[in-house]
XYZ file of C-alpha atoms in Angstrom:
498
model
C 114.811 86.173 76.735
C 112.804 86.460 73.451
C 114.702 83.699 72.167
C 114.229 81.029 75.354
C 110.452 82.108 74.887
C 110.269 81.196 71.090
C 111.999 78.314 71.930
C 109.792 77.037 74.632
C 106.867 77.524 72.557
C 108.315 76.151 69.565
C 109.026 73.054 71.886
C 105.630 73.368 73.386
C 103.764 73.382 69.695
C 105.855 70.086 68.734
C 104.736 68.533 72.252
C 101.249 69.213 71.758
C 101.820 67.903 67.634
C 102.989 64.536 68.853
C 100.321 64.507 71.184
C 97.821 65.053 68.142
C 99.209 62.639 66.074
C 99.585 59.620 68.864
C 96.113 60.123 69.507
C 94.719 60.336 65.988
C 97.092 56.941 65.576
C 95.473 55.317 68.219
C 91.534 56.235 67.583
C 91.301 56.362 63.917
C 90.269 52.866 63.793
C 87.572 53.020 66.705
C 84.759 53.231 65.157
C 84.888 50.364 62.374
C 82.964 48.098 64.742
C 80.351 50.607 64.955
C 80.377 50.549 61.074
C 79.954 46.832 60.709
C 77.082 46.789 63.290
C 79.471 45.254 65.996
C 78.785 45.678 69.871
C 82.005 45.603 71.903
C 84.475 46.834 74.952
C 84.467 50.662 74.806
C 88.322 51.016 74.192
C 90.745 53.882 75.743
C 93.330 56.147 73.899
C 96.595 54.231 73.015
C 95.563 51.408 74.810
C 92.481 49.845 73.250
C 91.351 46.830 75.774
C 94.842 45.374 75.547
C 94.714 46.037 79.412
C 91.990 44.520 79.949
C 93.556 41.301 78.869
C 97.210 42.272 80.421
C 95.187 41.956 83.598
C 92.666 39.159 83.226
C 94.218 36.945 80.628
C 92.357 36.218 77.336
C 90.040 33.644 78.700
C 88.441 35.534 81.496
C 88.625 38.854 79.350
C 86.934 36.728 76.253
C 84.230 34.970 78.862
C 83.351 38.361 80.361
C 82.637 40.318 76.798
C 80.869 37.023 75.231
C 78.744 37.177 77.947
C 77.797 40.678 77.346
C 78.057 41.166 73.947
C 77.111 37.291 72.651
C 79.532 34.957 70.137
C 80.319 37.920 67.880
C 81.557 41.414 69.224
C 84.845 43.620 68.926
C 87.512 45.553 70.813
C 90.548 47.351 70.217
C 94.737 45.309 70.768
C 96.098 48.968 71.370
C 94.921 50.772 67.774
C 94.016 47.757 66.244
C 90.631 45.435 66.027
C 90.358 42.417 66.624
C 86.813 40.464 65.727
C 85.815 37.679 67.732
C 83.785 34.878 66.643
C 82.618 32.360 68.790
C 79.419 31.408 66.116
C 79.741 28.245 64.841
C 78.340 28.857 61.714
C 80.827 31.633 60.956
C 83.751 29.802 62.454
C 82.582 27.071 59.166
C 82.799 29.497 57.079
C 86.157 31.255 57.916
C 88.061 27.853 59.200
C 86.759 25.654 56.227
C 84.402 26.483 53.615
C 86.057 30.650 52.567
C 89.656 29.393 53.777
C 91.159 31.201 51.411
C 90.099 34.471 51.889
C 91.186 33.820 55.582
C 94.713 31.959 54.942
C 97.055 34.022 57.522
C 97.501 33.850 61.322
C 97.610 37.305 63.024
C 100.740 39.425 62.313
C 103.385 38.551 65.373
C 103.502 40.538 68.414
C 106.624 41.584 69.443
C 108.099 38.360 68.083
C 111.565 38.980 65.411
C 114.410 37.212 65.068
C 114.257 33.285 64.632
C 110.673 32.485 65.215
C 109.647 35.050 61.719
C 109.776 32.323 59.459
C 107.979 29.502 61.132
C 104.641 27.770 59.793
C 103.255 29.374 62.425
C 103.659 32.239 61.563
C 103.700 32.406 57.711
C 101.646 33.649 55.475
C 100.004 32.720 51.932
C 101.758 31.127 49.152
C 104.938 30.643 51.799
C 102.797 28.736 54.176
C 101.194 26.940 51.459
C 104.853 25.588 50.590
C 106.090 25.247 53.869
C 103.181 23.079 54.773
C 103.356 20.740 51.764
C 106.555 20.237 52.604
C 106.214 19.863 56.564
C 103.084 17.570 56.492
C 104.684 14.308 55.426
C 107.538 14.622 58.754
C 104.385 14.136 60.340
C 102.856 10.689 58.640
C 102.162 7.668 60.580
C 105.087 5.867 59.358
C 107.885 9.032 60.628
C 105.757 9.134 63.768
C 106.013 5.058 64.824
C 110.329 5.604 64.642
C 109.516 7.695 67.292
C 107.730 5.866 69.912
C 110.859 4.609 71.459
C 112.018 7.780 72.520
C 108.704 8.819 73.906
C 108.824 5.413 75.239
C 112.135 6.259 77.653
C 111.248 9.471 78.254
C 108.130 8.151 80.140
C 110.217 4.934 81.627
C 112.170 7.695 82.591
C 109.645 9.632 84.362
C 108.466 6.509 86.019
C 111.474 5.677 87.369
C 111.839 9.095 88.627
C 108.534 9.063 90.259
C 109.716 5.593 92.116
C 112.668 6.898 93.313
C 111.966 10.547 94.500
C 108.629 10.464 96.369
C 109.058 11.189 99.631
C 107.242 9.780 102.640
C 103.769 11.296 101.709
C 103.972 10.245 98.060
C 102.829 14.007 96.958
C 104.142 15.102 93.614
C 104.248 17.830 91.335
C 103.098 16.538 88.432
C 103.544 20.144 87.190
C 106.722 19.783 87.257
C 107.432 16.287 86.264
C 105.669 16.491 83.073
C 107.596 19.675 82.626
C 110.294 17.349 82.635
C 108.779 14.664 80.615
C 107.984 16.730 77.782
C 111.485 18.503 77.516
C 112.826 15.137 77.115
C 110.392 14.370 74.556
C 110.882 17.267 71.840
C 114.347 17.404 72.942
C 115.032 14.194 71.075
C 112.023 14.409 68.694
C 112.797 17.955 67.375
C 116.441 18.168 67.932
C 117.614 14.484 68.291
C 119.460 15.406 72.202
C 119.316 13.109 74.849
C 118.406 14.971 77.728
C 117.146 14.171 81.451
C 116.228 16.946 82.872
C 114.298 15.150 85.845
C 117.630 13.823 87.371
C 119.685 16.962 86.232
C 117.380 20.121 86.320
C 120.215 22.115 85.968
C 121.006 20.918 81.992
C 121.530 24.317 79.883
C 118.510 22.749 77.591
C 116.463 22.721 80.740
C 117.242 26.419 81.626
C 117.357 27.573 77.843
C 113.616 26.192 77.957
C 112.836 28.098 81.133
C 113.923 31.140 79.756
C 112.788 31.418 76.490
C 109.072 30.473 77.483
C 109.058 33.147 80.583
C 106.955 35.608 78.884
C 104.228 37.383 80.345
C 100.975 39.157 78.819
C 101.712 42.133 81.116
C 105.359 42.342 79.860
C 106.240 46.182 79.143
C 107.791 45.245 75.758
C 104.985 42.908 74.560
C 102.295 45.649 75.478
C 104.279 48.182 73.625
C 104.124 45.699 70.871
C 100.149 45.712 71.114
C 99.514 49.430 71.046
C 102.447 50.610 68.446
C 102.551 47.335 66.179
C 103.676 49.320 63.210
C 106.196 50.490 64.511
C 107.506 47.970 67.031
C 107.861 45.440 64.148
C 110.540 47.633 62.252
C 112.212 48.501 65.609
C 112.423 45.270 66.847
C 114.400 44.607 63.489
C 116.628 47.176 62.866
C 118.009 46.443 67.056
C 117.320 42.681 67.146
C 115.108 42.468 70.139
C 112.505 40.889 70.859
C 109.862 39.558 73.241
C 111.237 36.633 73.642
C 114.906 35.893 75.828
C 117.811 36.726 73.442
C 120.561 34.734 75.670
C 117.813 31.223 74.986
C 116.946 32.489 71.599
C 120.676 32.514 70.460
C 121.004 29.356 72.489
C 118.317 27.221 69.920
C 119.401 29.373 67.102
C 122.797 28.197 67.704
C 121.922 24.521 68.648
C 119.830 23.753 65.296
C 123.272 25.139 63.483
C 125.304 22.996 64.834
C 123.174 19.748 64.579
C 122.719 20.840 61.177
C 126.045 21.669 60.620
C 127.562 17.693 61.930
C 125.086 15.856 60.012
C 126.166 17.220 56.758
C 129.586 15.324 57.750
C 128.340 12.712 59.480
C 126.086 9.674 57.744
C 123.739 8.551 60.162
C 120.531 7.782 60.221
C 118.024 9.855 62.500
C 114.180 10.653 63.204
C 114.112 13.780 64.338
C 112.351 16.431 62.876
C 115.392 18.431 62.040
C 116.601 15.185 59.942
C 113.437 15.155 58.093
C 113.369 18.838 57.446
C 117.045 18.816 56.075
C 116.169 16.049 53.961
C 113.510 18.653 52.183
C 116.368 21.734 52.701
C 116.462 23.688 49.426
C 117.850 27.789 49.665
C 117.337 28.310 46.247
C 113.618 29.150 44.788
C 112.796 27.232 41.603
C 112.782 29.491 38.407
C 108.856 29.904 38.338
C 109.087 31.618 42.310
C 107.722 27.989 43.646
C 110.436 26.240 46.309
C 110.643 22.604 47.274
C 112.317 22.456 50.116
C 113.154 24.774 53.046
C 115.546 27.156 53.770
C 118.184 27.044 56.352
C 116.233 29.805 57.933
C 112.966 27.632 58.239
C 114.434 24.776 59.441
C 115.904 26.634 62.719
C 112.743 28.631 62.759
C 110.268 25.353 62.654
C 112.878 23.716 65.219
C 112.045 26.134 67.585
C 108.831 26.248 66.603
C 108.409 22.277 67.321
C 109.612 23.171 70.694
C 107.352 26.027 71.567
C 104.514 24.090 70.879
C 105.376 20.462 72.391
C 106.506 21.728 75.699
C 104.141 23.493 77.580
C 100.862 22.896 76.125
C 101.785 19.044 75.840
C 102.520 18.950 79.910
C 100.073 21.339 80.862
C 97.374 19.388 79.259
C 98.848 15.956 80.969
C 98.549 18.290 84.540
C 95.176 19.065 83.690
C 94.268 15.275 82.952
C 95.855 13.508 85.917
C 94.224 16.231 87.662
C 90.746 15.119 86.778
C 91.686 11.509 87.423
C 92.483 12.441 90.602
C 89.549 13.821 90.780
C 87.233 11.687 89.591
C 88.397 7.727 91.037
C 85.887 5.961 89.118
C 87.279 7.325 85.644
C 90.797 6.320 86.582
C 89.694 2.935 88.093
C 87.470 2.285 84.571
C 90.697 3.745 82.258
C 92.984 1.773 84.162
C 91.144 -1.598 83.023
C 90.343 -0.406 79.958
C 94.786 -0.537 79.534
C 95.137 -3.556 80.687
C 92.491 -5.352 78.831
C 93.323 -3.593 75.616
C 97.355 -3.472 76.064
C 97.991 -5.766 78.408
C 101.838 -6.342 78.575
C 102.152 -4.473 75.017
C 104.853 -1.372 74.975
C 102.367 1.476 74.123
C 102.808 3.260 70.620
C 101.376 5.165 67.830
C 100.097 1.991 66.540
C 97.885 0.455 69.942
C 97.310 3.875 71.715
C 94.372 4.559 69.551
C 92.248 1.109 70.764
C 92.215 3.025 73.795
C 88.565 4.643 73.252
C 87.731 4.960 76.619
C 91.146 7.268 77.239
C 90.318 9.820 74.024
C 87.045 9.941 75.621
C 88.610 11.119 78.799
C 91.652 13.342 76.861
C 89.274 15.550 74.820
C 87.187 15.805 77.884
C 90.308 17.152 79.677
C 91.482 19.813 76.807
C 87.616 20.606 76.269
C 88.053 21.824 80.384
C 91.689 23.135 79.755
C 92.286 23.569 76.406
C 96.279 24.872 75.777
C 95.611 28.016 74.472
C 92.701 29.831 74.977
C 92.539 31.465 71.393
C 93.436 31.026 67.458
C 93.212 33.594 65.391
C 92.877 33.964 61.813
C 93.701 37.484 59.259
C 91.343 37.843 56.314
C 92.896 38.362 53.160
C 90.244 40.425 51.137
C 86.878 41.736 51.412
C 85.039 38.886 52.574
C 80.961 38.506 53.582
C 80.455 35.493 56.059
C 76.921 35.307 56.451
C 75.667 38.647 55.941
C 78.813 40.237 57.524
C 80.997 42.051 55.833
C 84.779 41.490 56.883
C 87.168 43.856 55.613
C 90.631 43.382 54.110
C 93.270 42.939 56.980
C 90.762 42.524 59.710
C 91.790 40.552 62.355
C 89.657 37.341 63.420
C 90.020 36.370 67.137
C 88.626 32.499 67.583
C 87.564 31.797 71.658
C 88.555 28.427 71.761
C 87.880 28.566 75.782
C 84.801 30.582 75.224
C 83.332 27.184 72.694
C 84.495 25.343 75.116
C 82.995 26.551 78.387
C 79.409 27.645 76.570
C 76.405 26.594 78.138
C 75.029 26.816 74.307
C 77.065 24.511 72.931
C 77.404 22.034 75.772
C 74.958 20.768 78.921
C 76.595 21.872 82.013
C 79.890 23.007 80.576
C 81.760 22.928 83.817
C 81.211 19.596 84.504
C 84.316 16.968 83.875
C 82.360 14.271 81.587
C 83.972 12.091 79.346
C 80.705 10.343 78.223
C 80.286 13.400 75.879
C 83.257 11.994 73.817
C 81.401 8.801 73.311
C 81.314 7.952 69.649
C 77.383 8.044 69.659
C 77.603 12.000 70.891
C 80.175 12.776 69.384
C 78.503 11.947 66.066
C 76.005 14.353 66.978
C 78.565 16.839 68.429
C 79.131 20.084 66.265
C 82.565 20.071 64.887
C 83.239 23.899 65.332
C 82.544 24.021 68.840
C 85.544 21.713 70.180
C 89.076 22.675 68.495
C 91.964 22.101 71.085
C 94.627 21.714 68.013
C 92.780 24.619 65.907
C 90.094 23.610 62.868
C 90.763 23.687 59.394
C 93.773 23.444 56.984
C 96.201 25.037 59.244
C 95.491 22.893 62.554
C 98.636 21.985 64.201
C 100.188 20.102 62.553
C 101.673 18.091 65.271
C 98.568 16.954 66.771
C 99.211 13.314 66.567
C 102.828 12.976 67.923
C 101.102 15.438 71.181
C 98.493 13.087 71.393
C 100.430 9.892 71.591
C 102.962 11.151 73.551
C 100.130 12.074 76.216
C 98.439 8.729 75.944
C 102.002 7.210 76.437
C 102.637 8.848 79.647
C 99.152 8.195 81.450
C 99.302 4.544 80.111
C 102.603 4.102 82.356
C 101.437 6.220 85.235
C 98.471 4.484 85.569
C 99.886 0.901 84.704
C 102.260 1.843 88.241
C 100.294 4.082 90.350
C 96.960 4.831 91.488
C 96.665 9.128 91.690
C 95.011 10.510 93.927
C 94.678 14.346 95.389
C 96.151 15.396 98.422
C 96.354 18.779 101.158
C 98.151 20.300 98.333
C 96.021 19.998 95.780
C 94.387 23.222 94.737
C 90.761 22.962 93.390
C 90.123 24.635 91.091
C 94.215 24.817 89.625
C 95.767 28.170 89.961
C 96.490 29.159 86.662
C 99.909 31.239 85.723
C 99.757 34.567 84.206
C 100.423 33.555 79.990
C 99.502 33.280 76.903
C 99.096 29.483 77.542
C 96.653 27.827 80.368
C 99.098 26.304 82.480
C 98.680 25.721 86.049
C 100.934 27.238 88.905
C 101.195 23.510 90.313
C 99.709 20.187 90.251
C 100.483 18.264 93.343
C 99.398 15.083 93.651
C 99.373 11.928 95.716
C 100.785 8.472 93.958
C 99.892 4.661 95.700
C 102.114 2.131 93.667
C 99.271 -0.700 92.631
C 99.130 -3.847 93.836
């Protein structure tokens, strides 16, 4: 009996030891805001505010403290902080003008496996390299050989359009740009033909589902959140990750094998994993430098292309027919402006960009709905950015929905008005308060090819149909629960024009 009863108290002191220890691990960094003179979200044990967001979502979480705290406060992702900075002075500073003391994107969340070693997600001298090497896929000449398969991926979801409305002409264009977009990086990124509007049921098209189902209230990724030193070394020594292993292994695998073939086969392609095997290099130079990529970085940066040309690409196209709908005398006044400037002309990187009226109305749309309501930024060393003083390894949250939606930055912010984007305000515009592709040297990098590819597709709606909003149309959108704004559904109502 004297035995069981040093046992249970031995057990009982190591209980109430872990207990010590997992709370000194997750307050012993809740007071540096206090420190630095930094109002915020009082956080909870082991938790932080990360439930906050798991909840709310980073844009209503991020409106709610800027409103009571102002454009630069704190709070706690599980033990560690996270600065925001929604002052556009500051945002110079850290996107542009003290870079380098601010190179690195926040350390992944629950992410291993092939996305580690993607621009995205790199860090330093590596990223440095990487994008030197990356940036010329993306010149004007690489992006023109690919207008004509943006070109019948739209003629493609025109057709589709045509054939499939049903007697009320509603459709989700939700769905269909969904669609559109797959097709798009499908043969941009990975050179497949794909049409995943007439055959839904394509193991791309489910791959894509599955891999991109991720929640902010997933058990994993909030475990990932509150322990992120040790979920990083777990998540490598068993190989899992936030992210859908069966679709992971499924890109992992497809980026192999195109790889693989075209090492046999001489043919000429322009997709992005052609241009990044024509820079492939495994082995480091003698001096540490590399110029080329690993075989690692090109399946990680194919994925990567994929991630971030799906769903931000047709969720902004949602959100823009949306406001067309919306709004008849901006879709009547775009839809001349494409046939005076076009005419009968197949739209392109090269003609898309007469189209000033449309940009006007694009950015207007992404101001509204931009794709992602955050970027986020690490700095590197002891930094002072106008009087504050940022330490080492802090991490720097940047409210791109918050710049957005201010009604300091912009005249009633709510309001859908293209004539903001007119050249004449736009000179006078701020640059740092409008950043739907990021700011600074590591803005995506793929901003053009979204860009025309968007233009493409309303240029060919609009050329067919009139849009229009219907019974179903929800006003405001209902917004899914993710990391990205996307909306639950976007039905509409097409007329074909006269």
């Amino acid at each position: 009996m004297a035995t069981l009863g040093l046992w249970v108290t031995g057990l009982l002191v190591v209980i109430v030891c872990l207990l010590i220890l997992l709370y000194l691990y997750s307050t012993w960094n809740f007071g540096v805001f206090k420190k630095m003179g930094i109002k915020g979200p009082k956080p909870r044990i082991f938790f932080g505010n990360h439930m906050t967001i798991a909840k709310k979502g980073f844009t209503e979480a991020d409106m709610e403290w800027w409103r009571e705290y102002g454009d630069v406060f704190g709070y706690f992702s599980g033990p560690t902080p996270m600065l925001v900075v929604a002052d556009t002075g500051m945002l110079q500073e850290i996107l542009v003008k003290q870079f380098n003391n601010f190179t690195d994107r926040a350390s992944p969340r629950g992410i291993s496996g092939i996305m580690e070693e993607n621009l995205s997600l790199q860090k330093g001298a590596v990223w440095k390299s990487s994008r030197s090497i990356l940036t010329p896929t993306f010149t004007s000449g690489k992006l023109r050989k690919m207008d004509p398969l943006i070109n019948e991926a739209a003629d493609a979801l025109i057709a589709h359009i045509k054939k499939n409305t049903n007697e009320s002409n509603e459709v989700n264009f939700a769905w269909l740009f969904g669609c559109y977009t797959l097709d798009v990086i499908a043969s941009t990124a990975f050179g497949i033909k794909i049409d995943s509007q007439r055959d839904p049921n394509d193991i791309f098209v489910r791959m894509a589902a599955k891999v991109l189902a991720v929640k902010l209230s997933s058990p994993y990724l909030t475990l990932a959140f509150i322990f992120p030193a040790l979920m990083k070394p777990f998540s490598k020594l068993f190989d899992i990750s936030v992210l859908d292993p069966e679709a992971s292994d499924f890109f992992k695998q497809q980026t192999e094998k195109i790889i693989n073939s075209r090492e046999t086969i001489q043919q000429e392609y322009a997709d992005f994993v052609q241009l990044m095997m024509e820079a492939h290099n495994d082995n480091p130079e003698d001096n540490g430098s590399r110029r080329g990529l690993t075989s690692k970085e090109i399946i990680s940066n194919s994925v990567l292309f994929f991630f971030a040309g799906y769903e931000t690409t047709s969720a902004t196209l949602s959100f823009f027919t949306y406001f067309l709908a919306l709004h008849q005398d901006v879709q009547q006044k775009l839809y001349e402006e494409i046939v005076t400037e076009l005419g009968e002309e197949e739209p392109g990187y090269n003609n898309v960009g007469k189209l000033q009226y449309m940009d006007m109305c694009l950015k207007e749309a992404m101001r509204l709905y931009p794709a992602s309501s955050r970027t986020d930024r690490t700095c590197v060393r002891d930094t002072e950015v106008n009087g504050l003083k940022i330490p080492k390894d802090m991490q720097i949250a940047i409210p791109i929905w918050v710049l957005h939606h201010s009604d300091k930055l912009w005249e009633d912010p709510e309001k859908f008005d293209p004539e903001r984007f007119s050249p004449e305000n736009q000179a006078k515009m701020n640059p740092y308060q409008y950043m739907p592709f990021g700011f600074g040297p590591r803005i995506c990098i793929g901003k053009r090819l979204a860009i025309t590819e968007m233009k493409v597709a309303i240029i060919k709606l609009l050329k067919e149909f009139v849009v229009l909003k219907c019974n179903k149309t929800k006003i405001p959108p209902k917004m899914l629960s993710s990391g990205l704004n996307k909306p639950e559904d976007m039905w509409m109502k097409v007329e074909l024009r006269n």
